[in-house]
Amino acid sequence: MARAPLPPMGWNSWNQTQDRVTEDVVRHAAHALVDRGLAACGYDTVVIDDGWQAPAREGDGTLTANPERFPRGMAALAAEVRDLGLHFGIYSAPGTTTCAGYLGSLGHEQTDAQTFAEWGVDFVKYDWCGAAKGSRDSEVEMFTRMRRALDATGREIVLSISEYGVEQPWEWADGIAEMYRTTFDIWPTWSSVYSLLNQQLPLLVHSRPGCWADPDMLQVGNGDLNRDENRSHMALWCLMPAPLFIGTDLDRAPDEVLDLLRHPGLLALARDPLAAPMRITGVNGELMIFRRPLSDGAWAVAMLNHTSHRVEHELPLASLGFDGRTPTSAVDVWTGEAWRGGRVSLPAHATAVFTARD
Ligand code: GLA
């Protein structure tokens, strides 16, 4: 199948630096992915988002990197990243400019795809907002044009399209892109994470191997998110399952954040080969409840406290049933320990996560 049988994972510069990305930032992130064991967990793609481009094309129309920010040039950086055993990703746009006002690929699709392929690019994020306002058809045509240009290079390149769900990409992205954004940008606040979660829920049914719905990159470790909010963000993105692109400074991230990004129980959900979409199976004034079948016959159940105060519930093991099946055993995914039912106490915005089987 398909280039992305499981949701792509890696690190992307945007949530860490916005458009002030440099060669050093990227090199540090790539080495940190390897040195901190994140690459071994599946975070294998380093993506340079907007801001890398030189102010003008070369005389022959080639797009190059900004020489002040990337003094060694993009080919050398790509080679260093790829020598670490990682994939290398880059960003462009189907407009004359990108979202942050840098040069886009409109009218240069073939040249740029060829340049990317020569650099050894494995992943392209193609981002709409600098493009002219058009119809759905013109949008599909612009994204298709880049898909064809990438294919024509003969290199296997994952295409991540970003048009924020405006023209319902879940209806047409299959065959063009391996992942498609469904929302506007994520910010490092609980209200943003929670809003994107809610926007994503009805769309998960469309998400599938090879063409993933993308509720935007991780803000784990950033901004105003507290410990429970980071944990809920990570757990729910793993459970969806969503593409997982780290967007925090891995040289400065505390162990608590690194441990969360590497959490074996959560990543087992994210990497479950069945990759069935999470469903919302209950909601009340305090909890949102999600369930998802897993490949080994077990299933996952998560409960998010969406209030701003602690909630406590007495939960018998039987309350973790799924599709008429009654569990005989369960595991608390956070601790990895058997869970036999009992009192669950969740701080504001915290999520309990279990796997269960009959
Ligand atoms: C848009 C995208 C972001 C980022 C910026 C770059 O806002 O949604 O993810 O790529 O553009 O300018």
Coordinates of C-alpha atoms and ligand atoms in Angstrom, one line a residue:
M1 CA 0.0 0.0 0.0
A2 CA 0.3 3.2 0.1
R3 CA 3.2 5.3 1.3
A4 CA 1.7 5.8 4.8
P5 CA 0.2 2.6 6.1
L6 CA 0.3 4.3 9.6
P7 CA 0.1 8.0 10.3
P8 CA 3.4 9.8 9.6
M9 CA 5.5 10.8 12.7
G10 CA 8.4 13.1 13.2
W11 CA 9.3 16.7 14.1
N12 CA 8.2 19.9 12.3
S13 CA 9.8 23.3 12.9
W14 CA 6.6 25.4 12.9
N15 CA 5.3 25.0 16.4
Q16 CA 8.8 25.5 17.8
T17 CA 10.1 28.5 15.8
Q18 CA 7.3 29.6 13.4
D19 CA 9.1 31.0 10.3
R20 CA 12.4 31.7 12.2
V21 CA 13.7 28.3 11.3
T22 CA 17.5 27.8 10.9
E23 CA 19.9 25.1 10.0
D24 CA 20.9 24.8 13.6
V25 CA 17.4 24.4 14.9
V26 CA 16.8 21.6 12.4
R27 CA 20.2 19.8 13.1
H28 CA 19.5 19.9 16.8
A29 CA 16.1 18.5 16.3
A30 CA 17.3 15.7 14.1
H31 CA 20.1 14.7 16.5
A32 CA 17.7 14.9 19.5
L33 CA 15.2 12.6 17.8
V34 CA 18.0 10.0 17.6
D35 CA 19.8 10.7 20.8
R36 CA 16.7 10.8 23.0
G37 CA 15.3 7.6 21.6
L38 CA 12.4 9.3 19.7
A39 CA 13.4 8.0 16.3
A40 CA 13.4 4.5 17.7
C41 CA 9.8 5.1 18.8
G42 CA 8.7 6.0 15.2
Y43 CA 9.4 9.8 15.0
D44 CA 11.4 9.4 11.8
T45 CA 10.7 12.4 9.7
V46 CA 12.3 15.9 10.1
V47 CA 10.2 18.5 8.4
I48 CA 11.3 22.1 7.7
D49 CA 8.1 24.3 7.6
D50 CA 7.8 27.8 6.3
G51 CA 10.6 30.3 6.4
W52 CA 13.5 28.3 4.8
Q53 CA 13.3 29.9 1.3
A54 CA 15.7 32.4 -0.2
P55 CA 14.1 35.8 -1.0
A56 CA 14.4 35.2 -4.7
R57 CA 14.7 32.3 -7.1
E58 CA 18.0 31.7 -8.9
G59 CA 18.3 33.0 -12.5
D60 CA 17.3 29.5 -13.8
G61 CA 14.2 29.5 -11.6
T62 CA 15.5 27.1 -9.0
L63 CA 14.3 27.6 -5.4
T64 CA 17.1 27.7 -2.8
A65 CA 17.4 28.0 0.9
N66 CA 17.9 31.4 2.6
P67 CA 21.7 31.5 2.8
E68 CA 21.7 33.4 6.1
R69 CA 19.5 30.8 7.8
F70 CA 20.9 27.8 6.0
P71 CA 24.6 28.7 5.3
R72 CA 25.6 25.1 4.3
G73 CA 22.6 24.8 1.9
M74 CA 19.7 22.5 1.9
A75 CA 21.4 19.5 0.2
A76 CA 24.0 19.3 2.9
L77 CA 21.4 19.6 5.7
A78 CA 19.2 16.9 4.0
A79 CA 22.2 14.6 3.7
E80 CA 23.0 15.0 7.4
V81 CA 19.4 14.3 8.4
R82 CA 19.2 11.3 6.1
D83 CA 22.6 10.0 7.4
L84 CA 21.0 9.8 10.8
G85 CA 18.5 7.3 9.3
L86 CA 15.7 9.9 9.3
H87 CA 13.5 11.1 6.5
F88 CA 13.7 14.7 5.3
G89 CA 10.7 16.9 4.7
I90 CA 10.2 20.4 3.4
Y91 CA 7.4 22.9 3.0
S92 CA 6.0 24.8 0.0
A93 CA 2.7 26.3 -1.2
P94 CA 0.5 26.3 -4.3
G95 CA 0.6 30.1 -4.5
T96 CA 3.1 32.7 -5.5
T97 CA 3.7 33.1 -1.8
T98 CA 3.4 30.8 1.2
C99 CA 1.3 31.4 4.3
A100 CA 4.1 33.5 5.9
G101 CA 4.9 35.4 2.7
Y102 CA 7.9 33.4 1.4
L103 CA 8.2 32.2 -2.2
G104 CA 5.7 29.5 -3.2
S105 CA 5.7 26.9 -5.9
L106 CA 3.0 28.2 -8.2
G107 CA 4.1 27.9 -11.8
H108 CA 7.3 26.2 -10.7
E109 CA 5.9 22.8 -9.5
Q110 CA 8.1 20.7 -11.7
T111 CA 11.3 22.5 -11.0
D112 CA 10.6 22.6 -7.3
A113 CA 9.6 18.9 -7.1
Q114 CA 12.8 18.1 -9.0
T115 CA 14.9 20.2 -6.6
F116 CA 13.3 18.5 -3.6
A117 CA 14.0 15.1 -5.1
E118 CA 17.6 16.0 -5.7
W119 CA 17.9 17.1 -2.1
G120 CA 16.6 13.7 -1.0
V121 CA 13.3 15.0 0.2
D122 CA 10.9 12.3 1.4
F123 CA 8.0 14.4 2.6
V124 CA 6.4 17.6 1.3
K125 CA 3.9 19.8 3.2
Y126 CA 2.0 21.8 0.7
D127 CA 0.0 24.6 2.3
W128 CA -2.8 26.5 0.8
C129 CA -3.3 29.9 2.4
G130 CA -0.9 32.0 0.1
A131 CA -2.8 30.7 -2.9
A132 CA -5.5 32.6 -4.7
K133 CA -9.0 32.0 -3.4
G134 CA -10.5 29.5 -5.8
S135 CA -13.1 26.8 -6.1
R136 CA -12.8 23.3 -4.8
D137 CA -11.9 22.2 -8.3
S138 CA -9.1 24.7 -8.7
E139 CA -7.8 23.6 -5.3
V140 CA -7.9 19.9 -6.1
E141 CA -6.1 20.7 -9.4
M142 CA -3.3 22.7 -7.6
F143 CA -2.7 19.8 -5.1
T144 CA -2.9 17.3 -7.9
R145 CA -0.3 19.2 -9.9
M146 CA 2.2 18.9 -7.1
R147 CA 1.4 15.2 -6.6
R148 CA 2.1 14.6 -10.3
A149 CA 5.3 16.7 -10.2
L150 CA 6.5 14.7 -7.2
D151 CA 5.6 11.4 -8.9
A152 CA 7.4 12.4 -12.0
T153 CA 10.7 12.7 -10.1
G154 CA 10.5 8.9 -9.6
R155 CA 11.1 9.4 -5.9
E156 CA 8.7 8.1 -3.2
I157 CA 7.5 11.3 -1.5
V158 CA 4.7 11.6 1.0
L159 CA 2.5 14.6 0.4
S160 CA 0.9 16.4 3.3
I161 CA -1.7 18.9 2.2
S162 CA -2.9 21.7 4.3
E163 CA -6.1 23.6 3.5
Y164 CA -7.6 23.5 7.0
G165 CA -10.7 21.5 6.0
V166 CA -12.2 24.4 4.0
E167 CA -13.1 22.4 0.9
Q168 CA -13.7 19.0 2.7
P169 CA -10.5 17.3 1.6
W170 CA -11.7 14.0 3.2
E171 CA -13.9 13.9 0.0
W172 CA -11.0 14.1 -2.5
A173 CA -7.6 13.9 -0.9
D174 CA -7.3 10.1 -1.4
G175 CA -5.0 9.4 -4.3
I176 CA -3.4 12.9 -4.0
A177 CA -2.1 13.1 -0.5
E178 CA -1.1 10.8 2.4
M179 CA -2.5 13.3 5.0
Y180 CA -4.7 16.3 4.9
R181 CA -5.3 19.0 7.5
T182 CA -8.9 19.2 8.7
T183 CA -8.6 22.4 10.8
F184 CA -7.0 25.7 11.2
D185 CA -3.8 26.0 13.2
I186 CA -3.3 24.5 16.6
W187 CA -2.0 26.8 19.4
P188 CA -0.4 25.7 22.7
T189 CA -3.6 26.3 24.8
W190 CA -6.1 23.8 26.1
S191 CA -9.0 25.7 24.3
S192 CA -7.2 25.1 20.9
V193 CA -6.4 21.5 21.6
Y194 CA -10.0 20.8 22.8
S195 CA -11.6 22.7 19.9
L196 CA -9.5 20.7 17.3
L197 CA -10.4 17.4 19.0
N198 CA -14.1 18.3 18.7
Q199 CA -13.7 19.3 15.1
Q200 CA -11.9 16.1 14.3
L201 CA -14.3 13.7 15.9
P202 CA -16.9 13.6 13.1
L203 CA -14.2 13.4 10.4
L204 CA -12.2 10.4 11.9
V205 CA -14.5 8.0 10.1
H206 CA -12.9 9.2 6.8
S207 CA -9.4 8.8 8.0
R208 CA -7.7 5.6 6.8
P209 CA -4.3 4.0 6.0
G210 CA -2.6 5.9 3.2
C211 CA -4.8 9.0 3.6
W212 CA -4.9 10.3 7.2
A213 CA -7.1 13.1 8.6
D214 CA -4.7 15.5 10.3
P215 CA -5.9 17.7 13.2
D216 CA -2.5 19.5 13.1
M217 CA 0.8 19.0 14.8
L218 CA 1.6 18.4 18.5
Q219 CA 1.9 21.3 20.9
V220 CA 3.0 18.9 23.6
G221 CA 5.5 20.7 25.8
N222 CA 4.6 24.2 24.6
G223 CA 2.9 27.3 25.8
D224 CA 0.2 27.2 28.4
L225 CA -0.5 23.4 28.4
N226 CA -0.1 21.9 31.8
R227 CA 0.8 18.3 32.6
D228 CA -2.7 16.9 32.3
E229 CA -3.4 18.9 29.1
N230 CA -0.2 17.7 27.5
R231 CA -1.0 14.1 28.5
S232 CA -4.6 14.4 27.1
H233 CA -3.4 16.0 23.9
M234 CA -0.9 13.2 23.3
A235 CA -3.2 10.4 24.3
L236 CA -6.0 11.5 22.1
W237 CA -3.8 12.2 19.1
C238 CA -2.4 8.7 19.5
L239 CA -5.9 7.2 19.9
M240 CA -7.4 8.9 16.9
P241 CA -4.8 7.9 15.4
A242 CA -3.4 11.2 14.0
P243 CA -0.1 12.0 12.4
L244 CA 2.3 12.9 15.3
F245 CA 4.7 15.7 14.6
I246 CA 6.5 17.0 17.6
G247 CA 6.8 20.8 17.7
T248 CA 8.8 21.5 20.8
D249 CA 12.5 22.2 21.5
L250 CA 13.8 18.7 22.2
D251 CA 17.1 20.1 23.7
R252 CA 15.1 21.9 26.4
A253 CA 12.2 19.6 26.9
P254 CA 11.9 18.3 30.4
D255 CA 12.0 14.5 31.0
E256 CA 8.3 14.6 31.7
V257 CA 7.6 15.8 28.2
L258 CA 10.1 13.4 26.6
D259 CA 8.6 10.5 28.5
L260 CA 5.2 11.5 27.3
L261 CA 6.3 11.7 23.7
R262 CA 7.9 8.2 24.1
H263 CA 5.2 6.7 26.2
P264 CA 5.1 3.0 25.1
G265 CA 1.5 2.4 25.9
L266 CA 0.2 5.4 24.0
L267 CA 2.5 4.7 21.1
A268 CA 1.3 1.2 20.9
L269 CA -2.1 2.7 20.3
A270 CA -0.7 5.1 17.7
R271 CA 1.1 2.3 15.9
D272 CA -1.6 -0.4 16.2
P273 CA -1.7 -1.9 12.7
L274 CA -5.5 -2.0 12.5
A275 CA -5.4 1.8 12.7
A276 CA -9.2 1.9 13.3
P277 CA -10.5 5.4 13.9
M278 CA -11.4 6.4 17.5
R279 CA -15.2 6.9 18.1
I280 CA -16.9 8.9 20.6
T281 CA -19.2 6.5 22.5
G282 CA -20.4 8.8 25.3
V283 CA -20.5 12.3 26.6
N284 CA -22.0 13.9 29.7
G285 CA -21.4 17.1 31.6
E286 CA -18.1 15.8 32.9
L287 CA -16.6 13.1 30.6
M288 CA -16.2 12.4 27.0
I289 CA -15.7 8.7 26.3
F290 CA -13.9 7.3 23.3
R291 CA -13.4 3.7 22.1
R292 CA -11.4 2.0 19.4
P293 CA -10.8 -1.6 18.4
L294 CA -7.3 -2.9 18.3
S295 CA -5.6 -5.4 16.1
D296 CA -5.1 -8.1 18.7
G297 CA -8.8 -8.3 19.6
A298 CA -8.5 -5.9 22.5
W299 CA -9.9 -2.4 22.5
A300 CA -9.1 1.0 24.0
V301 CA -11.3 3.2 26.1
A302 CA -10.4 6.7 27.0
M303 CA -12.2 9.2 29.3
L304 CA -11.5 12.9 29.1
N305 CA -12.6 15.2 31.9
H306 CA -13.6 18.2 29.9
T307 CA -14.6 20.3 32.9
S308 CA -12.3 22.7 34.7
H309 CA -12.5 20.8 38.0
R310 CA -11.5 17.4 39.3
V311 CA -14.1 14.6 38.7
E312 CA -14.3 11.3 40.5
H313 CA -16.2 8.2 39.3
E314 CA -16.6 4.7 40.5
L315 CA -16.0 2.5 37.4
P316 CA -16.5 -1.2 37.5
L317 CA -14.5 -3.2 35.0
A318 CA -17.8 -3.9 33.1
S319 CA -18.1 -0.2 32.3
L320 CA -15.2 -0.7 29.8
G321 CA -17.3 -2.9 27.4
F322 CA -17.2 -2.4 23.7
D323 CA -19.8 -3.3 21.0
G324 CA -21.7 -5.7 23.3
R325 CA -18.5 -7.3 24.6
T326 CA -17.8 -7.5 28.3
P327 CA -14.2 -7.2 29.4
T328 CA -12.6 -9.8 31.6
S329 CA -9.4 -7.8 32.0
A330 CA -8.0 -4.3 31.5
V331 CA -4.8 -2.4 31.7
D332 CA -4.3 1.2 32.8
V333 CA -2.3 2.5 29.8
W334 CA -0.7 5.3 31.8
T335 CA 0.9 2.8 34.3
G336 CA 0.9 -0.3 32.3
E337 CA -0.6 -2.1 35.2
A338 CA -3.7 -4.4 35.4
W339 CA -6.8 -2.5 36.3
R340 CA -9.7 -4.3 37.9
G341 CA -12.2 -1.5 38.2
G342 CA -12.4 1.1 40.9
R343 CA -12.4 4.8 41.6
V344 CA -11.1 7.0 38.9
S345 CA -10.1 10.5 39.9
L346 CA -9.3 12.9 37.0
P347 CA -8.0 16.4 37.4
A348 CA -9.4 19.1 35.0
H349 CA -8.6 18.2 31.3
A350 CA -7.0 14.9 32.3
T351 CA -7.7 11.6 30.4
A352 CA -7.9 8.1 31.7
V353 CA -6.8 5.5 29.1
F354 CA -7.4 1.8 29.3
T355 CA -7.1 -1.2 27.1
A356 CA -9.5 -4.1 27.7
R357 CA -10.2 -7.6 26.4
D358 CA -12.8 -10.3 26.8
Ligands
GLA1 C1 -0.2 27.8 8.0 C2 -0.2 26.3 8.4 C3 0.8 26.1 9.5 C4 2.2 26.6 9.0 C5 2.1 28.0 8.5 C6 3.4 28.4 7.7 O1 -0.7 28.6 9.0 O2 -1.5 25.9 8.8 O3 0.9 24.8 9.9 O4 2.6 25.7 8.0 O5 1.1 28.2 7.6 O6 3.4 29.7 7.3

